[in-house]
Coordinates of C-alpha atoms and ligand atoms in Angstrom, one line a residue:
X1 CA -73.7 -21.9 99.0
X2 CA -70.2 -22.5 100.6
X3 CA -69.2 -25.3 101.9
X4 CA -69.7 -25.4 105.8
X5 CA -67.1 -22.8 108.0
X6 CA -64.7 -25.3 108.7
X7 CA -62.4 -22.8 106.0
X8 CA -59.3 -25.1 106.8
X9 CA -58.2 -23.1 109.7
X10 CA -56.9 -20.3 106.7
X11 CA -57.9 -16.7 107.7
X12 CA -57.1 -14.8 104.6
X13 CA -56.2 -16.3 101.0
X14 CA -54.3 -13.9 99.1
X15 CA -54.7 -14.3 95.2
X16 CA -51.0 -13.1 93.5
X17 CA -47.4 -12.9 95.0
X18 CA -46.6 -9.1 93.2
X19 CA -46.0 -6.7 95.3
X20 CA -49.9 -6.2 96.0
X21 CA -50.4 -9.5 97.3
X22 CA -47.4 -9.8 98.9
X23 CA -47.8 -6.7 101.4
X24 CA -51.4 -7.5 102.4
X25 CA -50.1 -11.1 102.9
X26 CA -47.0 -9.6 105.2
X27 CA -49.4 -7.6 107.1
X28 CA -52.0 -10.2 107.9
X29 CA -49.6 -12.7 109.1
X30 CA -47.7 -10.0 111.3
X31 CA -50.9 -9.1 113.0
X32 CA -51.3 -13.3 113.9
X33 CA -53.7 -14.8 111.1
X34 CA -53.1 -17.8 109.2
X35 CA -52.4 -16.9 105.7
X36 CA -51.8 -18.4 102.1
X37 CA -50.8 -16.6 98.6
X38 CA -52.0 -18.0 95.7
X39 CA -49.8 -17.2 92.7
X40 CA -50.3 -18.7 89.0
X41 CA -46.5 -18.5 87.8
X42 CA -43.8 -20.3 89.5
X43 CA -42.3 -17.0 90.8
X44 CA -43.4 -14.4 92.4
X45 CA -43.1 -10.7 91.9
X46 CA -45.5 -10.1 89.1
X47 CA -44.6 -7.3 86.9
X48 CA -41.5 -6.8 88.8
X49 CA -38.8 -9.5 87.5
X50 CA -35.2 -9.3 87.5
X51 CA -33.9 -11.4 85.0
X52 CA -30.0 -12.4 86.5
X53 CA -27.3 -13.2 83.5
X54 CA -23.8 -14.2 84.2
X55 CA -24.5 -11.3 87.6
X56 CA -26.2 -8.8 85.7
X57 CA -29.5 -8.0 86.7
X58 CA -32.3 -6.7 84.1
X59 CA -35.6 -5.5 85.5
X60 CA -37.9 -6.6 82.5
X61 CA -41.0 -5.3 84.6
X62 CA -40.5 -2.1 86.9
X63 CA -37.6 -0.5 87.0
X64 CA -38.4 3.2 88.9
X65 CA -39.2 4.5 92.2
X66 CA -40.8 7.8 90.7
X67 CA -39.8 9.6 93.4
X68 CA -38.7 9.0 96.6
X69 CA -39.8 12.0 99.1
X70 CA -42.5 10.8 101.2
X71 CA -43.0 7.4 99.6
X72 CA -43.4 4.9 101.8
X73 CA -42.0 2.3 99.1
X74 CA -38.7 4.1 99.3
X75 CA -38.8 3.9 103.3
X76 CA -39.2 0.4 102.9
X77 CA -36.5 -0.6 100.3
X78 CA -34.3 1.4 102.7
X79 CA -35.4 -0.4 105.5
X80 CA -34.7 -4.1 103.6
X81 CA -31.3 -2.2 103.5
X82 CA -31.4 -2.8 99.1
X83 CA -29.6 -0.5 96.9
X84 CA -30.7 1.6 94.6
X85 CA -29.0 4.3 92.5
X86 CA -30.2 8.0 91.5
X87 CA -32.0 8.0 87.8
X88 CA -34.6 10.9 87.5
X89 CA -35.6 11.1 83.8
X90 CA -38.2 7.4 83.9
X91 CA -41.4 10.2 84.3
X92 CA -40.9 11.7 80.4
X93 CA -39.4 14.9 81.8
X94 CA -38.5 17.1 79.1
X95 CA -35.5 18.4 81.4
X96 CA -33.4 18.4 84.9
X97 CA -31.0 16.1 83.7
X98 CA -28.9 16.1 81.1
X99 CA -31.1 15.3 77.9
X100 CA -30.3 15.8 74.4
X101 CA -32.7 16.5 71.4
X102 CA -32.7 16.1 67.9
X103 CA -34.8 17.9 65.2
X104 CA -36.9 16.2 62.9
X105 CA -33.8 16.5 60.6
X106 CA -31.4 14.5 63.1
X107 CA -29.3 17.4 64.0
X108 CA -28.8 17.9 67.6
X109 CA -30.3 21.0 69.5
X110 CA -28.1 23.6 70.5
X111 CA -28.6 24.5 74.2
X112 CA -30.6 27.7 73.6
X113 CA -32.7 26.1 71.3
X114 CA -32.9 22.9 73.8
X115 CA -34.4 25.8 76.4
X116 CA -36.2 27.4 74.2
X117 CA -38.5 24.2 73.5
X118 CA -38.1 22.8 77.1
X119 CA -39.8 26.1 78.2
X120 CA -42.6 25.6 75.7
X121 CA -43.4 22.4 77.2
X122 CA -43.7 24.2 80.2
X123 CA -46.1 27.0 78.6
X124 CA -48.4 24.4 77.4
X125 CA -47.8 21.8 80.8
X126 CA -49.6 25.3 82.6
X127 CA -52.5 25.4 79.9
X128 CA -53.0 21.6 80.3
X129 CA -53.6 22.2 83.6
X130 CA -56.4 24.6 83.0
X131 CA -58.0 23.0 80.3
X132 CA -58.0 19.4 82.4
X133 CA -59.6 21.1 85.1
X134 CA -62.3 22.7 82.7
X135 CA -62.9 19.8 80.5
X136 CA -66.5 17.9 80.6
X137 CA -66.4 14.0 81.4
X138 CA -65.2 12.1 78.0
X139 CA -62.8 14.3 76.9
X140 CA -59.8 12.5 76.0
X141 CA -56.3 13.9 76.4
X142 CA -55.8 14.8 73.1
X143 CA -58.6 16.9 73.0
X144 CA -57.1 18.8 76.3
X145 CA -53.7 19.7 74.1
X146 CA -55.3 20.5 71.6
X147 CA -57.2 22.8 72.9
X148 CA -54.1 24.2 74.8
X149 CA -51.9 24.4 71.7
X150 CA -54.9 26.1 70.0
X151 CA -54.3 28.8 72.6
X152 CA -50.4 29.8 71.6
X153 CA -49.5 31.9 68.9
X154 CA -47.1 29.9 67.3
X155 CA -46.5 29.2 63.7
X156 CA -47.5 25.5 63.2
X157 CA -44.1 23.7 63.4
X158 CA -43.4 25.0 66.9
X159 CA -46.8 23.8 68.0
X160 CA -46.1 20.8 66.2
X161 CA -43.1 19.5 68.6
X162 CA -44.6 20.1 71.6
X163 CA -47.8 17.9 70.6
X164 CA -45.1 15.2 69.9
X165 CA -43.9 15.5 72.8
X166 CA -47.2 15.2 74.9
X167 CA -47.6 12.4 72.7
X168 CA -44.8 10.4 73.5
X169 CA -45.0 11.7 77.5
X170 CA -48.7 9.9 77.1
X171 CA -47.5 7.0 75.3
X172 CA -44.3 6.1 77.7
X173 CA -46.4 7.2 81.3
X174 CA -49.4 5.0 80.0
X175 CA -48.6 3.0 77.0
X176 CA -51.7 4.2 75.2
X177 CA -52.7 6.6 72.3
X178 CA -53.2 10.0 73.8
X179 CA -57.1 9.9 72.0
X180 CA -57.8 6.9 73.5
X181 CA -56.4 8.0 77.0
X182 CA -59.0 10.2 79.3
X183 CA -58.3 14.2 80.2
X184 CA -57.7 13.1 83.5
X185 CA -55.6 10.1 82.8
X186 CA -52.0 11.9 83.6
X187 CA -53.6 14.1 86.7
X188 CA -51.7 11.8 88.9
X189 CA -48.1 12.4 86.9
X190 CA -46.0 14.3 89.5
X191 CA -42.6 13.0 90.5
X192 CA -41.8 13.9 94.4
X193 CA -38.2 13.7 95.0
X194 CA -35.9 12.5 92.7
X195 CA -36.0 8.9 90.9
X196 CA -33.9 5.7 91.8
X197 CA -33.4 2.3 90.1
X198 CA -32.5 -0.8 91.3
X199 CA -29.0 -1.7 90.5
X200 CA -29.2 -5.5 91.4
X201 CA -32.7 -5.5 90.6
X202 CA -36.4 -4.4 91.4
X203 CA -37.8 -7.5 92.6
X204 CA -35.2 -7.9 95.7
X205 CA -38.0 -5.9 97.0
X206 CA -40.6 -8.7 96.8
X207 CA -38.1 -11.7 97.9
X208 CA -37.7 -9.4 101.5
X209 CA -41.5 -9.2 101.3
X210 CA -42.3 -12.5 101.0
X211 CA -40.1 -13.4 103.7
X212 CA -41.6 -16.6 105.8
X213 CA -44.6 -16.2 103.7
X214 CA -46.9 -19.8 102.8
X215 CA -46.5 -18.8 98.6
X216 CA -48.1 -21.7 96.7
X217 CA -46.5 -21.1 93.2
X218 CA -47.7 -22.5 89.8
X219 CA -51.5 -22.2 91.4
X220 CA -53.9 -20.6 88.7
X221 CA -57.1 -19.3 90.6
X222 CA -60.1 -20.0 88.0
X223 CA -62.8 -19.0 90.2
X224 CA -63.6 -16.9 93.6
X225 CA -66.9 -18.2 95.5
X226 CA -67.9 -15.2 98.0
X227 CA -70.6 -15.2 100.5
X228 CA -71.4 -13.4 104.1
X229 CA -70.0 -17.2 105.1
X230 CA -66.4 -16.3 103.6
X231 CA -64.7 -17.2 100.5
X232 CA -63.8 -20.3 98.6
X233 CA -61.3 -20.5 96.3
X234 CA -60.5 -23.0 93.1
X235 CA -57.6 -23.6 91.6
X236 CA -56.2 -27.2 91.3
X237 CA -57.8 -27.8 94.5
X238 CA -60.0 -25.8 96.6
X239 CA -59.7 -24.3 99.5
X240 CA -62.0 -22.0 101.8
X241 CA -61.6 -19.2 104.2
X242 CA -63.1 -16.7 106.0
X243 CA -62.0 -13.8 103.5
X244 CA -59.9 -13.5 100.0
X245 CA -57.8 -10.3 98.5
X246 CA -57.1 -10.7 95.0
X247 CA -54.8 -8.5 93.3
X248 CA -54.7 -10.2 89.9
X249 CA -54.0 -7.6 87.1
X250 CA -57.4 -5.6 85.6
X251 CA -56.4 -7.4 82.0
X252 CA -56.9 -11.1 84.4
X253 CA -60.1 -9.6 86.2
X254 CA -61.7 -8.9 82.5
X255 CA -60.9 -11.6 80.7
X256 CA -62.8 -13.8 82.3
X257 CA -60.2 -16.1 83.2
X258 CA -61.1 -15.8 86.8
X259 CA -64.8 -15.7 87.8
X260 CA -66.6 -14.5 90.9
X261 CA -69.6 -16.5 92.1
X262 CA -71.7 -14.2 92.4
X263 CA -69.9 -11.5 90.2
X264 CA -68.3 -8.1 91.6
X265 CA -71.0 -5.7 92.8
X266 CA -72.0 -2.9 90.4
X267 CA -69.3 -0.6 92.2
X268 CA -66.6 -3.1 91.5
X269 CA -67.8 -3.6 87.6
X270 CA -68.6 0.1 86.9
X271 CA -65.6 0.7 87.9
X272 CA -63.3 -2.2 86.1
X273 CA -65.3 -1.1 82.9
X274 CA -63.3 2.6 82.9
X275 CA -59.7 0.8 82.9
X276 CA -57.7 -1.1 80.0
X277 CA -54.8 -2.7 80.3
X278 CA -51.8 -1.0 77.9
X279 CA -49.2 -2.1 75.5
X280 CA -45.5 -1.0 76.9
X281 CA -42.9 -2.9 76.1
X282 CA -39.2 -2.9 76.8
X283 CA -36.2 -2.9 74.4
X284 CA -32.6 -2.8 75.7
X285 CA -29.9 -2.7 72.9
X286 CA -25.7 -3.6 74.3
X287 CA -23.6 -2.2 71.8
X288 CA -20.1 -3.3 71.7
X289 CA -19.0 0.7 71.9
X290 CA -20.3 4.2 73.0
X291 CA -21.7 5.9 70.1
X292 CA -23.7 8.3 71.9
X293 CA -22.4 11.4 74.3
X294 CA -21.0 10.5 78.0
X295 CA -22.7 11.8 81.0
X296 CA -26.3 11.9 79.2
X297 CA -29.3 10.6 80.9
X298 CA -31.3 10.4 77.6
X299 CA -31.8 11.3 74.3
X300 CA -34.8 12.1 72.4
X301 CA -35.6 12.0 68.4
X302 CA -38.0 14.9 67.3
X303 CA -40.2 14.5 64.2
X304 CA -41.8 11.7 62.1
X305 CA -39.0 9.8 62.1
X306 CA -39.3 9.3 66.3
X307 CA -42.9 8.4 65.7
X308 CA -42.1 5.1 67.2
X309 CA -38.7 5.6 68.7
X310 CA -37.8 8.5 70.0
X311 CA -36.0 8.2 73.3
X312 CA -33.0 6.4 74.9
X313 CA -32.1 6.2 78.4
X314 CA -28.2 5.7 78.7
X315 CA -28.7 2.1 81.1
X316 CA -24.7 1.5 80.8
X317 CA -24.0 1.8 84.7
X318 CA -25.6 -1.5 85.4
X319 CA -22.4 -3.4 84.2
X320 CA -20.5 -1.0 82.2
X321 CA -21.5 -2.7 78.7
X322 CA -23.0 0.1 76.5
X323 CA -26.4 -0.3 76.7
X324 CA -29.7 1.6 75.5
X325 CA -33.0 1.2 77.0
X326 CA -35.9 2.6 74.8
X327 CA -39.8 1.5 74.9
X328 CA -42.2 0.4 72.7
X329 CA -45.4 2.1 73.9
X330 CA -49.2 2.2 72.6
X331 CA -49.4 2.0 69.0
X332 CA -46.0 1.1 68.3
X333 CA -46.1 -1.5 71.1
X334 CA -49.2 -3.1 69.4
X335 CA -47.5 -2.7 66.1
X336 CA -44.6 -4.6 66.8
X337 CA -46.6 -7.7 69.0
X338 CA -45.2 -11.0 67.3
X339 CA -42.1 -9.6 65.7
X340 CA -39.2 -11.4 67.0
X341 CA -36.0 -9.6 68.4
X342 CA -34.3 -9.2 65.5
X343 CA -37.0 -7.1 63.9
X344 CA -37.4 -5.0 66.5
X345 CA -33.9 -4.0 66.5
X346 CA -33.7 -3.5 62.9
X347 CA -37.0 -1.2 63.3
X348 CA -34.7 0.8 66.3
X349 CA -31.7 0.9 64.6
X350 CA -33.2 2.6 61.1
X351 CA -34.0 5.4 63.4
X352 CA -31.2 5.6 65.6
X353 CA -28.6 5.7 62.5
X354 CA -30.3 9.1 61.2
X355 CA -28.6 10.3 64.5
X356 CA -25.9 8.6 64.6
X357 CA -24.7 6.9 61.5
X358 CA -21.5 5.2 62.8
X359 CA -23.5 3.2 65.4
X360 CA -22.9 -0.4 65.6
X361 CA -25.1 -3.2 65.2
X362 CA -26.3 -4.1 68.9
X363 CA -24.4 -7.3 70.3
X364 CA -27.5 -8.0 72.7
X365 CA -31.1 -7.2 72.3
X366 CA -34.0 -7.9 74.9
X367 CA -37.4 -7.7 74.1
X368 CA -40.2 -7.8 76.6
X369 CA -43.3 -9.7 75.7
X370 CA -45.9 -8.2 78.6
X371 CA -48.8 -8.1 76.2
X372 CA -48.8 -11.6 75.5
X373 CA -48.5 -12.6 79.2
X374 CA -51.5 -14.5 80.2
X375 CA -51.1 -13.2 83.8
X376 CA -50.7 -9.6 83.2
X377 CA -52.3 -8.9 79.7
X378 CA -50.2 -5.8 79.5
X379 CA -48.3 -3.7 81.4
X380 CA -50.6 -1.6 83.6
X381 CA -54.0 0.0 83.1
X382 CA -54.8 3.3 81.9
X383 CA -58.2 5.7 82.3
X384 CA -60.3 4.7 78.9
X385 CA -62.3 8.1 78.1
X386 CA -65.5 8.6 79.8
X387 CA -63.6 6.8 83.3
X388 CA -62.6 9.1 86.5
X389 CA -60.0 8.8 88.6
X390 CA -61.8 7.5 91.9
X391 CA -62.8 4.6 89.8
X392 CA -59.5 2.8 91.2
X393 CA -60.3 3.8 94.8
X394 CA -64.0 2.6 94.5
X395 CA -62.6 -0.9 92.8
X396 CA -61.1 -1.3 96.4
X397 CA -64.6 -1.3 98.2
X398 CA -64.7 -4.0 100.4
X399 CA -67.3 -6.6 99.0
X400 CA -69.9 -8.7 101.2
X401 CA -67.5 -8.1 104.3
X402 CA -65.0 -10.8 102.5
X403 CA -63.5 -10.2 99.5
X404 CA -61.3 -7.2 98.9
X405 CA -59.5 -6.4 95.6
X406 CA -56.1 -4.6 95.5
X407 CA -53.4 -3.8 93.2
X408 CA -51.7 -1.4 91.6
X409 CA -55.0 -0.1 89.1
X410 CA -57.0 0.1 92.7
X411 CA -55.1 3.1 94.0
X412 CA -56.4 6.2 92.6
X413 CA -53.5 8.7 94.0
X414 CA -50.8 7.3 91.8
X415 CA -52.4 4.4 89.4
X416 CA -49.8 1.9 87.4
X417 CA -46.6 1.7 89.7
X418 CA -45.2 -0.4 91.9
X419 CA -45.9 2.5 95.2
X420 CA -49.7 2.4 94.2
X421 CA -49.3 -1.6 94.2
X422 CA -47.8 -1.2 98.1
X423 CA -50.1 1.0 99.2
X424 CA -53.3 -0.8 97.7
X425 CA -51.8 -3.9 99.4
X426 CA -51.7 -1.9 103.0
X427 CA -54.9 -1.0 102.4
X428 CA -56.5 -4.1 102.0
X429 CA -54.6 -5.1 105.3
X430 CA -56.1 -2.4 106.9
X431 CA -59.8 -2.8 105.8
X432 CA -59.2 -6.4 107.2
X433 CA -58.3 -5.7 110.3
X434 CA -59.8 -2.7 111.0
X435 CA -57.4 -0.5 112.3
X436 CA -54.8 1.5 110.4
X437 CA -51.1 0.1 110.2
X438 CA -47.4 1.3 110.4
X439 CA -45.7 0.6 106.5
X440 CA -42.5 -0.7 108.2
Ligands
FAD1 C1 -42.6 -3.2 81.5 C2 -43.1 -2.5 82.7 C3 -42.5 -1.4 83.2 C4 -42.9 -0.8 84.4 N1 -42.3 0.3 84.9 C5 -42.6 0.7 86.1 C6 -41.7 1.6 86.8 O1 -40.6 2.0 86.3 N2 -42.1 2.1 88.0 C7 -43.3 1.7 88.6 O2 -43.6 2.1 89.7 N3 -44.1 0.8 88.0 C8 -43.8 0.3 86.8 N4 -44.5 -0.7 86.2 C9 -45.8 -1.1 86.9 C10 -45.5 -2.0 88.1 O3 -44.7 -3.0 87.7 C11 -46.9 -2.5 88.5 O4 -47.8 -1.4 88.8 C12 -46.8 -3.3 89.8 O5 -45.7 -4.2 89.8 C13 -48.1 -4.1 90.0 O6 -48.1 -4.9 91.1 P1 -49.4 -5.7 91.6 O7 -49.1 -6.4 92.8 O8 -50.6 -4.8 91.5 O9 -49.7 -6.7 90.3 P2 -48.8 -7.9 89.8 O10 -47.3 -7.6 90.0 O11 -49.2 -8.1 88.4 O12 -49.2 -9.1 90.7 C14 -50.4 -9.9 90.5 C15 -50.0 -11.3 90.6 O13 -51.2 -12.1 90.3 C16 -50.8 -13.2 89.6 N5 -51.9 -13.8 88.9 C17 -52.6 -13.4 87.8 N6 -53.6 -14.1 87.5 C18 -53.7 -15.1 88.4 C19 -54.5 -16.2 88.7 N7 -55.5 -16.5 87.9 N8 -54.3 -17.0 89.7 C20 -53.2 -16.8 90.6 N9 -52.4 -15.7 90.4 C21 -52.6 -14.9 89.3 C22 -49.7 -12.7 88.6 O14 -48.9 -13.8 88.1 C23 -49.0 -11.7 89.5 O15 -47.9 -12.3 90.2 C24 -44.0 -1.3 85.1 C25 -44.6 -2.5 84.6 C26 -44.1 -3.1 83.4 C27 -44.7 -4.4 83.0

């Protein structure tokens, strides 16, 4: 079926310049083969990109490390020598830095009554954990809360704020509705260490990586030809070699944009059929002045009125211009797909002003646009009810000896960041070549 195993002297074609593709890429040429990237935009990073204005950087795509201890992204940022600066509140926790809350009638929490609710979260966080563990296949998160909630004898309204809270933990960690999210689909949602941004942005991290890499940019890959014989490749040309790793986003693999002759194996396509790519969008907000309290991480909106918006992260230190970070995630994210940026704000700013009424109008909004991305199709993918957590592991079984899929959905430890992205990348290195590798 392919052509004869001439393969143009390539060893390994690499299908996507994030951070995926770029470490298998690294690896594989350190260890002597002859390798090309394939990548469809004319950048590369992926869903890490630093937008730079007038020397502000803005990471429209990752922004985190979630957690640093024993990560061996963290020992590599440290080892391209990048900066990064201390931010621990991008995992939803309800505490451990400062935080402030207001009730569904916009008045700030006192401290004791801040505790009092942070500590119910906690309650129910222990009863999740039991109830997850007991729960049949095709339960859904919100079936897990609910049951736990069911279990505390609270009057209704008490109950009530911590469901919104497990609601808007599910929405911002996976950019889903919590129904539509499986009881497993948060198992992995434990921060080691504490969190750190990127002050002059996330995708520094794929520029070292790519370092002396062959990266042919603006290269769409329609269509991946497998066989014992190796791999060939079609994109505006083709081009054959003796193996392929793609590590095109879950939304790419199912649309059908990109097509495997013969399709994935059944392990591959059970698999892919379990994960969906989300809706999690970003909206930053510069305000000409402070109108919120100094020395905050975050603030968070209880009630219906933060059905939609209910938490800012205080992003000011990037350049010292007032600025707010808050996310548009699952149904609000779907919700809001075509508005334009000027409607989004309005939609923030109705809820911000029940907080704080004096707040200006913002000088500077940025909307992010990652559902309508042709090469992403989302953020990053979430369990669908009735999937299982191994199902990203198994999506990286090697296939026919040749092709190998990677990326951040293939990593079942800690699915939908940029670590799982780096060490799905490794991976495929190391299935390669047969031998495990050092990260640095
Ligand atoms: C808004 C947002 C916020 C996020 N926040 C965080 C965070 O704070 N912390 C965190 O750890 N993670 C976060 N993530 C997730 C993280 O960015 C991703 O998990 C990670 O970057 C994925 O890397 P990857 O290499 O698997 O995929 P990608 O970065 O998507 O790389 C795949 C590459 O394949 C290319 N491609 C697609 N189709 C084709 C084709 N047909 N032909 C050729 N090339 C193709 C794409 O252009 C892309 O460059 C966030 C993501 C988004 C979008």
């Amino acid at each position: 079926m392919l052509p004869e195993a001439t393969l143009d002297g390539i060893d390994t074609i690499v299908i996507g310049a994030g951070i995926a593709g770029l470490t298998a890429a690294r690896q594989l040429q350190r260890a002597g083969q002859r390798v090309v990237v394939l990548e469809a935009r004319d950048r590369i990073g992926g869903r890490l990109h630093t937008l730079c204005t007038d020397g502000l950087a803005t990471d429209l795509g990752a922004s985190w490390i979630h957690g640093i201890a024993d990560n061996p992204l963290f020992d590599l940022v440290e080892s391209f020598g990048l900066a990064t600066r201390e931010f621990t509140v991008g995992s939803f926790q309800p505490d451990g830095r400062p935080i402030a809350y207001f009730d569904p009638n916009g008045q700030r929490l006192s401290n004791a009554a801040c505790a009092a609710f942070v500590q119910d979260v906690r309650t129910v966080d222990a009863q999740l954990a039991i109830e997850i563990a007991a729960s049949a296949p095709s339960t859904s998160y919100e079936d897990v809360v609910e049951r736990s909630l069911a279990r505390m004898q609270w009057d209704e309204d008490r109950r009530e704020r911590v469901r919104e809270f497990l609601r808007h933990r599910t929405e911002e960690q996976y950019g889903v509705w919590i129904g539509d999210l499986d009881a497993h689909g948060l198992d992995d949602d434990q921060v080691d260490g504490d969190e750190v941004v990127f002050p002059d942005g996330y995708d520094a991290v794929a520029t070292a990586l790519a370092s002396g890499l062959d990266i042919r940019l603006g290269t769409v890959v329609t269509e991946v030809a497998w066989a014992a014989e190796g791999v060939r490749v079609t994109a505006d040309e083709t081009l054959v070699a003796t193996r392929a790793v793609v590590t095109v986003p879950v939304g790419v693999l199912q649309s059908g944009d990109l097509t495997f002759v013969p399709p994935l194996p059944a392990t591959a396509s059970a698999a892919l059929v379990g994960l969906r790519m989300n809706a999690f969008e970003k909206v930053f907000l510069t305000f000409p002045e402070r109108f919120w309290d100094e020395g905050l991480y975050a603030f968070r909106r209880q009630g219906e009125s933060g059905a939609w918006w209910h938490s800012w992260y205080d992003v000011t230190s990037r350049d010292g211009s007032p600025t707010l970070l808050t996310f548009a995630a699952g149904p609000a994210a779907r919700a809001i797909r075509g508005w334009d940026d000027a409607r989004v704000a309005g939609s923030v700013m109705t809820t911000l002003h029940e907080t704080h009424p004096d707040a200006p109008a913002p000088t500077k909004v940025q909307v992010t646009h990652w559902q309508d991305d042709p090469y992403a199709r989302g953020s990053y993918a979430y369990m669908t009810v009735g999937s299982r957590c191994e199902d990203h592991d198994l999506l990286a079984t090697p296939i026919g000896g040749v092709l190998h899929l990677a990326g951040e959905a293939t990593w079942s430890e800690d699915p939908a960041t940029v670590t799982a992205a780096y060490r799905s990348g490794h991976r495929a290195a190391e299935h390669i070549l047969g031998r495990t590798l050092p990260f640095t």
